[in-house]
Amino acid sequence: MLREAALRVTAPRLAVLSAVHERPHSDTDSIIGRVRESLGAVSHQAVYDVLRALTSAGLLRRIQPTGSVARYETRVADNHHHLVCRSCGAIADVDCATGPAPCLTAADDHGFTIEEAEVIYWGLCPDCSVSPSPK
Ligand SMILES: [Zn+2]
Ligand SMILES: [Zn+2]
């Protein structure tokens, strides 16, 4: 994957990719934690740099729902969308609403060439939507 993207294969890059692959929608802090588990001492800055390089090479997708820190995933290039829980911040993947990107046809494209539609479905996850048990 790294070679195809013309990036040098380095231990931090591999560790970041596998950390994000194992737990999609991870934030930077938890990625740093898991990279340190496998590689030992790695600076915050090194992980930030790797995240930026992998994201701009298209190997990682960065999402940042309103009110959340940036999160990363290895599921790229399929224009999938996200469900976000307003209460606990849980995130789940959901496939494109209809067909290939941009999957939502703009009512008026104003002459733009549209590539994708970024959709976030906001609501409550199953855990948070369970009504509290009566006392
Ligand atoms: Zn929730
Ligand atoms: Zn996702």
PDB file of C-alpha atoms and ligand atoms in Angstrom:
ATOM      1  CA  MET A   1       0.000   0.000   0.000  1.00  0.00           C
ATOM      2  CA  LEU A   2       2.781   2.407   0.934  1.00  0.00           C
ATOM      3  CA  ARG A   3       4.806   1.507  -2.137  1.00  0.00           C
ATOM      4  CA  GLU A   4       1.873   2.123  -4.454  1.00  0.00           C
ATOM      5  CA  ALA A   5       1.522   5.574  -2.960  1.00  0.00           C
ATOM      6  CA  ALA A   6       5.235   6.194  -3.580  1.00  0.00           C
ATOM      7  CA  LEU A   7       5.918   6.622   0.118  1.00  0.00           C
ATOM      8  CA  ARG A   8       8.925   5.124   1.810  1.00  0.00           C
ATOM      9  CA  VAL A   9       8.014   2.167   3.985  1.00  0.00           C
ATOM     10  CA  THR A  10       8.983   3.104   7.517  1.00  0.00           C
ATOM     11  CA  ALA A  11       8.190   1.455  10.828  1.00  0.00           C
ATOM     12  CA  PRO A  12       6.140   4.423  12.111  1.00  0.00           C
ATOM     13  CA  ARG A  13       4.098   4.542   8.897  1.00  0.00           C
ATOM     14  CA  LEU A  14       3.349   0.825   9.076  1.00  0.00           C
ATOM     15  CA  ALA A  15       2.507   1.056  12.773  1.00  0.00           C
ATOM     16  CA  VAL A  16       0.126   3.977  12.217  1.00  0.00           C
ATOM     17  CA  LEU A  17      -1.587   2.229   9.303  1.00  0.00           C
ATOM     18  CA  SER A  18      -2.135  -0.961  11.262  1.00  0.00           C
ATOM     19  CA  ALA A  19      -3.284   0.928  14.377  1.00  0.00           C
ATOM     20  CA  VAL A  20      -5.904   2.787  12.337  1.00  0.00           C
ATOM     21  CA  HIS A  21      -6.848  -0.336  10.421  1.00  0.00           C
ATOM     22  CA  GLU A  22      -7.511  -2.259  13.641  1.00  0.00           C
ATOM     23  CA  ARG A  23      -9.631   0.483  15.117  1.00  0.00           C
ATOM     24  CA  PRO A  24     -11.281   2.697  12.485  1.00  0.00           C
ATOM     25  CA  HIS A  25     -12.210   6.279  13.449  1.00  0.00           C
ATOM     26  CA  SER A  26      -9.396   6.479  16.000  1.00  0.00           C
ATOM     27  CA  ASP A  27      -8.342   9.885  17.223  1.00  0.00           C
ATOM     28  CA  THR A  28      -4.723  10.993  17.277  1.00  0.00           C
ATOM     29  CA  ASP A  29      -4.167  10.272  20.974  1.00  0.00           C
ATOM     30  CA  SER A  30      -5.310   6.678  20.773  1.00  0.00           C
ATOM     31  CA  ILE A  31      -3.260   6.161  17.604  1.00  0.00           C
ATOM     32  CA  ILE A  32      -0.180   7.472  19.419  1.00  0.00           C
ATOM     33  CA  GLY A  33      -0.911   5.100  22.299  1.00  0.00           C
ATOM     34  CA  ARG A  34      -1.107   2.074  20.056  1.00  0.00           C
ATOM     35  CA  VAL A  35       1.939   3.038  17.988  1.00  0.00           C
ATOM     36  CA  ARG A  36       3.936   3.328  21.216  1.00  0.00           C
ATOM     37  CA  GLU A  37       2.771  -0.111  22.288  1.00  0.00           C
ATOM     38  CA  SER A  38       4.303  -1.610  19.179  1.00  0.00           C
ATOM     39  CA  LEU A  39       7.319   0.643  18.595  1.00  0.00           C
ATOM     40  CA  GLY A  40       8.211   2.098  21.966  1.00  0.00           C
ATOM     41  CA  ALA A  41       9.104   5.774  22.154  1.00  0.00           C
ATOM     42  CA  VAL A  42       7.654   7.716  19.233  1.00  0.00           C
ATOM     43  CA  SER A  43       7.083  11.447  19.514  1.00  0.00           C
ATOM     44  CA  HIS A  44       3.673  13.071  19.087  1.00  0.00           C
ATOM     45  CA  GLN A  45       5.142  15.114  16.274  1.00  0.00           C
ATOM     46  CA  ALA A  46       6.337  12.016  14.428  1.00  0.00           C
ATOM     47  CA  VAL A  47       2.849  10.521  14.559  1.00  0.00           C
ATOM     48  CA  TYR A  48       1.253  13.802  13.447  1.00  0.00           C
ATOM     49  CA  ASP A  49       3.666  13.932  10.520  1.00  0.00           C
ATOM     50  CA  VAL A  50       2.883  10.343   9.537  1.00  0.00           C
ATOM     51  CA  LEU A  51      -0.869  10.972   9.756  1.00  0.00           C
ATOM     52  CA  ARG A  52      -0.514  14.007   7.530  1.00  0.00           C
ATOM     53  CA  ALA A  53       1.642  12.180   4.963  1.00  0.00           C
ATOM     54  CA  LEU A  54      -0.656   9.151   4.820  1.00  0.00           C
ATOM     55  CA  THR A  55      -3.756  11.334   4.554  1.00  0.00           C
ATOM     56  CA  SER A  56      -2.383  13.430   1.717  1.00  0.00           C
ATOM     57  CA  ALA A  57      -1.236  10.256  -0.061  1.00  0.00           C
ATOM     58  CA  GLY A  58      -4.808   8.995   0.131  1.00  0.00           C
ATOM     59  CA  LEU A  59      -4.036   6.005   2.367  1.00  0.00           C
ATOM     60  CA  LEU A  60      -5.937   7.421   5.300  1.00  0.00           C
ATOM     61  CA  ARG A  61      -9.155   9.350   5.391  1.00  0.00           C
ATOM     62  CA  ARG A  62      -9.538  12.048   7.991  1.00  0.00           C
ATOM     63  CA  ILE A  63     -12.959  12.912   9.282  1.00  0.00           C
ATOM     64  CA  GLN A  64     -13.837  15.530  11.823  1.00  0.00           C
ATOM     65  CA  PRO A  65     -17.471  15.675  12.881  1.00  0.00           C
ATOM     66  CA  THR A  66     -18.455  18.988  14.457  1.00  0.00           C
ATOM     67  CA  GLY A  67     -17.445  18.990  18.131  1.00  0.00           C
ATOM     68  CA  SER A  68     -15.085  16.039  17.707  1.00  0.00           C
ATOM     69  CA  VAL A  69     -11.334  15.825  17.309  1.00  0.00           C
ATOM     70  CA  ALA A  70      -9.976  14.587  13.970  1.00  0.00           C
ATOM     71  CA  ARG A  71     -10.368  10.862  13.426  1.00  0.00           C
ATOM     72  CA  TYR A  72      -8.731   8.582  10.910  1.00  0.00           C
ATOM     73  CA  GLU A  73      -9.679   5.444   9.023  1.00  0.00           C
ATOM     74  CA  THR A  74      -8.166   3.222   6.344  1.00  0.00           C
ATOM     75  CA  ARG A  75     -11.428   2.787   4.475  1.00  0.00           C
ATOM     76  CA  VAL A  76     -10.755   5.332   1.723  1.00  0.00           C
ATOM     77  CA  ALA A  77     -12.066   6.194  -1.711  1.00  0.00           C
ATOM     78  CA  ASP A  78     -15.532   4.705  -1.392  1.00  0.00           C
ATOM     79  CA  ASN A  79     -17.428   7.833  -0.316  1.00  0.00           C
ATOM     80  CA  HIS A  80     -19.005   6.047   2.629  1.00  0.00           C
ATOM     81  CA  HIS A  81     -20.739   8.144   5.236  1.00  0.00           C
ATOM     82  CA  HIS A  82     -20.817   8.216   9.005  1.00  0.00           C
ATOM     83  CA  LEU A  83     -23.334   7.919  11.772  1.00  0.00           C
ATOM     84  CA  VAL A  84     -22.362   9.955  14.814  1.00  0.00           C
ATOM     85  CA  CYS A  85     -23.951   9.713  18.257  1.00  0.00           C
ATOM     86  CA  ARG A  86     -24.728  13.160  19.679  1.00  0.00           C
ATOM     87  CA  SER A  87     -24.425  11.848  23.196  1.00  0.00           C
ATOM     88  CA  CYS A  88     -21.278   9.666  23.420  1.00  0.00           C
ATOM     89  CA  GLY A  89     -19.588  10.455  20.092  1.00  0.00           C
ATOM     90  CA  ALA A  90     -19.643   6.861  18.826  1.00  0.00           C
ATOM     91  CA  ILE A  91     -19.048   6.677  15.069  1.00  0.00           C
ATOM     92  CA  ALA A  92     -20.181   3.988  12.643  1.00  0.00           C
ATOM     93  CA  ASP A  93     -19.671   3.550   8.917  1.00  0.00           C
ATOM     94  CA  VAL A  94     -22.620   3.517   6.595  1.00  0.00           C
ATOM     95  CA  ASP A  95     -22.424   2.770   2.906  1.00  0.00           C
ATOM     96  CA  CYS A  96     -23.225   5.343   0.284  1.00  0.00           C
ATOM     97  CA  ALA A  97     -26.891   6.263   0.203  1.00  0.00           C
ATOM     98  CA  THR A  98     -27.228   5.452  -3.490  1.00  0.00           C
ATOM     99  CA  GLY A  99     -24.585   4.237  -5.927  1.00  0.00           C
ATOM    100  CA  PRO A 100     -21.143   5.680  -6.643  1.00  0.00           C
ATOM    101  CA  ALA A 101     -19.848   9.074  -5.521  1.00  0.00           C
ATOM    102  CA  PRO A 102     -21.197  11.667  -5.166  1.00  0.00           C
ATOM    103  CA  CYS A 103     -24.324   9.574  -4.440  1.00  0.00           C
ATOM    104  CA  LEU A 104     -26.375  12.652  -3.675  1.00  0.00           C
ATOM    105  CA  THR A 105     -27.258  14.784  -6.631  1.00  0.00           C
ATOM    106  CA  ALA A 106     -27.084  18.460  -5.878  1.00  0.00           C
ATOM    107  CA  ALA A 107     -30.288  20.334  -6.652  1.00  0.00           C
ATOM    108  CA  ASP A 108     -28.145  22.991  -8.367  1.00  0.00           C
ATOM    109  CA  ASP A 109     -24.443  22.390  -9.085  1.00  0.00           C
ATOM    110  CA  HIS A 110     -23.736  26.060  -9.966  1.00  0.00           C
ATOM    111  CA  GLY A 111     -21.422  24.761 -12.696  1.00  0.00           C
ATOM    112  CA  PHE A 112     -19.161  22.929 -10.239  1.00  0.00           C
ATOM    113  CA  THR A 113     -17.784  19.496 -11.055  1.00  0.00           C
ATOM    114  CA  ILE A 114     -18.921  17.608  -7.987  1.00  0.00           C
ATOM    115  CA  GLU A 115     -16.737  14.777  -6.696  1.00  0.00           C
ATOM    116  CA  GLU A 116     -18.260  13.757  -3.426  1.00  0.00           C
ATOM    117  CA  ALA A 117     -20.912  14.519  -0.886  1.00  0.00           C
ATOM    118  CA  GLU A 118     -19.904  14.492   2.743  1.00  0.00           C
ATOM    119  CA  VAL A 119     -22.798  13.318   4.812  1.00  0.00           C
ATOM    120  CA  ILE A 120     -22.964  12.848   8.544  1.00  0.00           C
ATOM    121  CA  TYR A 121     -26.063  11.346  10.045  1.00  0.00           C
ATOM    122  CA  TRP A 122     -26.499  12.670  13.591  1.00  0.00           C
ATOM    123  CA  GLY A 123     -28.525  10.887  16.219  1.00  0.00           C
ATOM    124  CA  LEU A 124     -28.209   8.559  19.190  1.00  0.00           C
ATOM    125  CA  CYS A 125     -26.398   5.228  19.202  1.00  0.00           C
ATOM    126  CA  PRO A 126     -28.270   2.143  20.493  1.00  0.00           C
ATOM    127  CA  ASP A 127     -26.668   2.432  23.937  1.00  0.00           C
ATOM    128  CA  CYS A 128     -27.582   6.087  24.308  1.00  0.00           C
ATOM    129  CA  SER A 129     -31.108   5.763  22.930  1.00  0.00           C
ATOM    130  CA  VAL A 130     -32.132   3.195  25.523  1.00  0.00           C
ATOM    131  CA  SER A 131     -34.402   5.065  27.920  1.00  0.00           C
ATOM    132  CA  PRO A 132     -33.180   4.991  31.520  1.00  0.00           C
ATOM    133  CA  SER A 133     -34.821   2.281  33.568  1.00  0.00           C
ATOM    134  CA  PRO A 134     -37.565   3.577  35.871  1.00  0.00           C
ATOM    135  CA  LYS A 135     -36.611   3.787  39.502  1.00  0.00           C
TER     136      LYS A 135
HETATM  137 ZN    ZN B   1     -23.952   7.066  22.143  1.00  0.00          ZN
HETATM  138 ZN    ZN B   2     -15.636   5.398   8.221  1.00  0.00          ZN
END
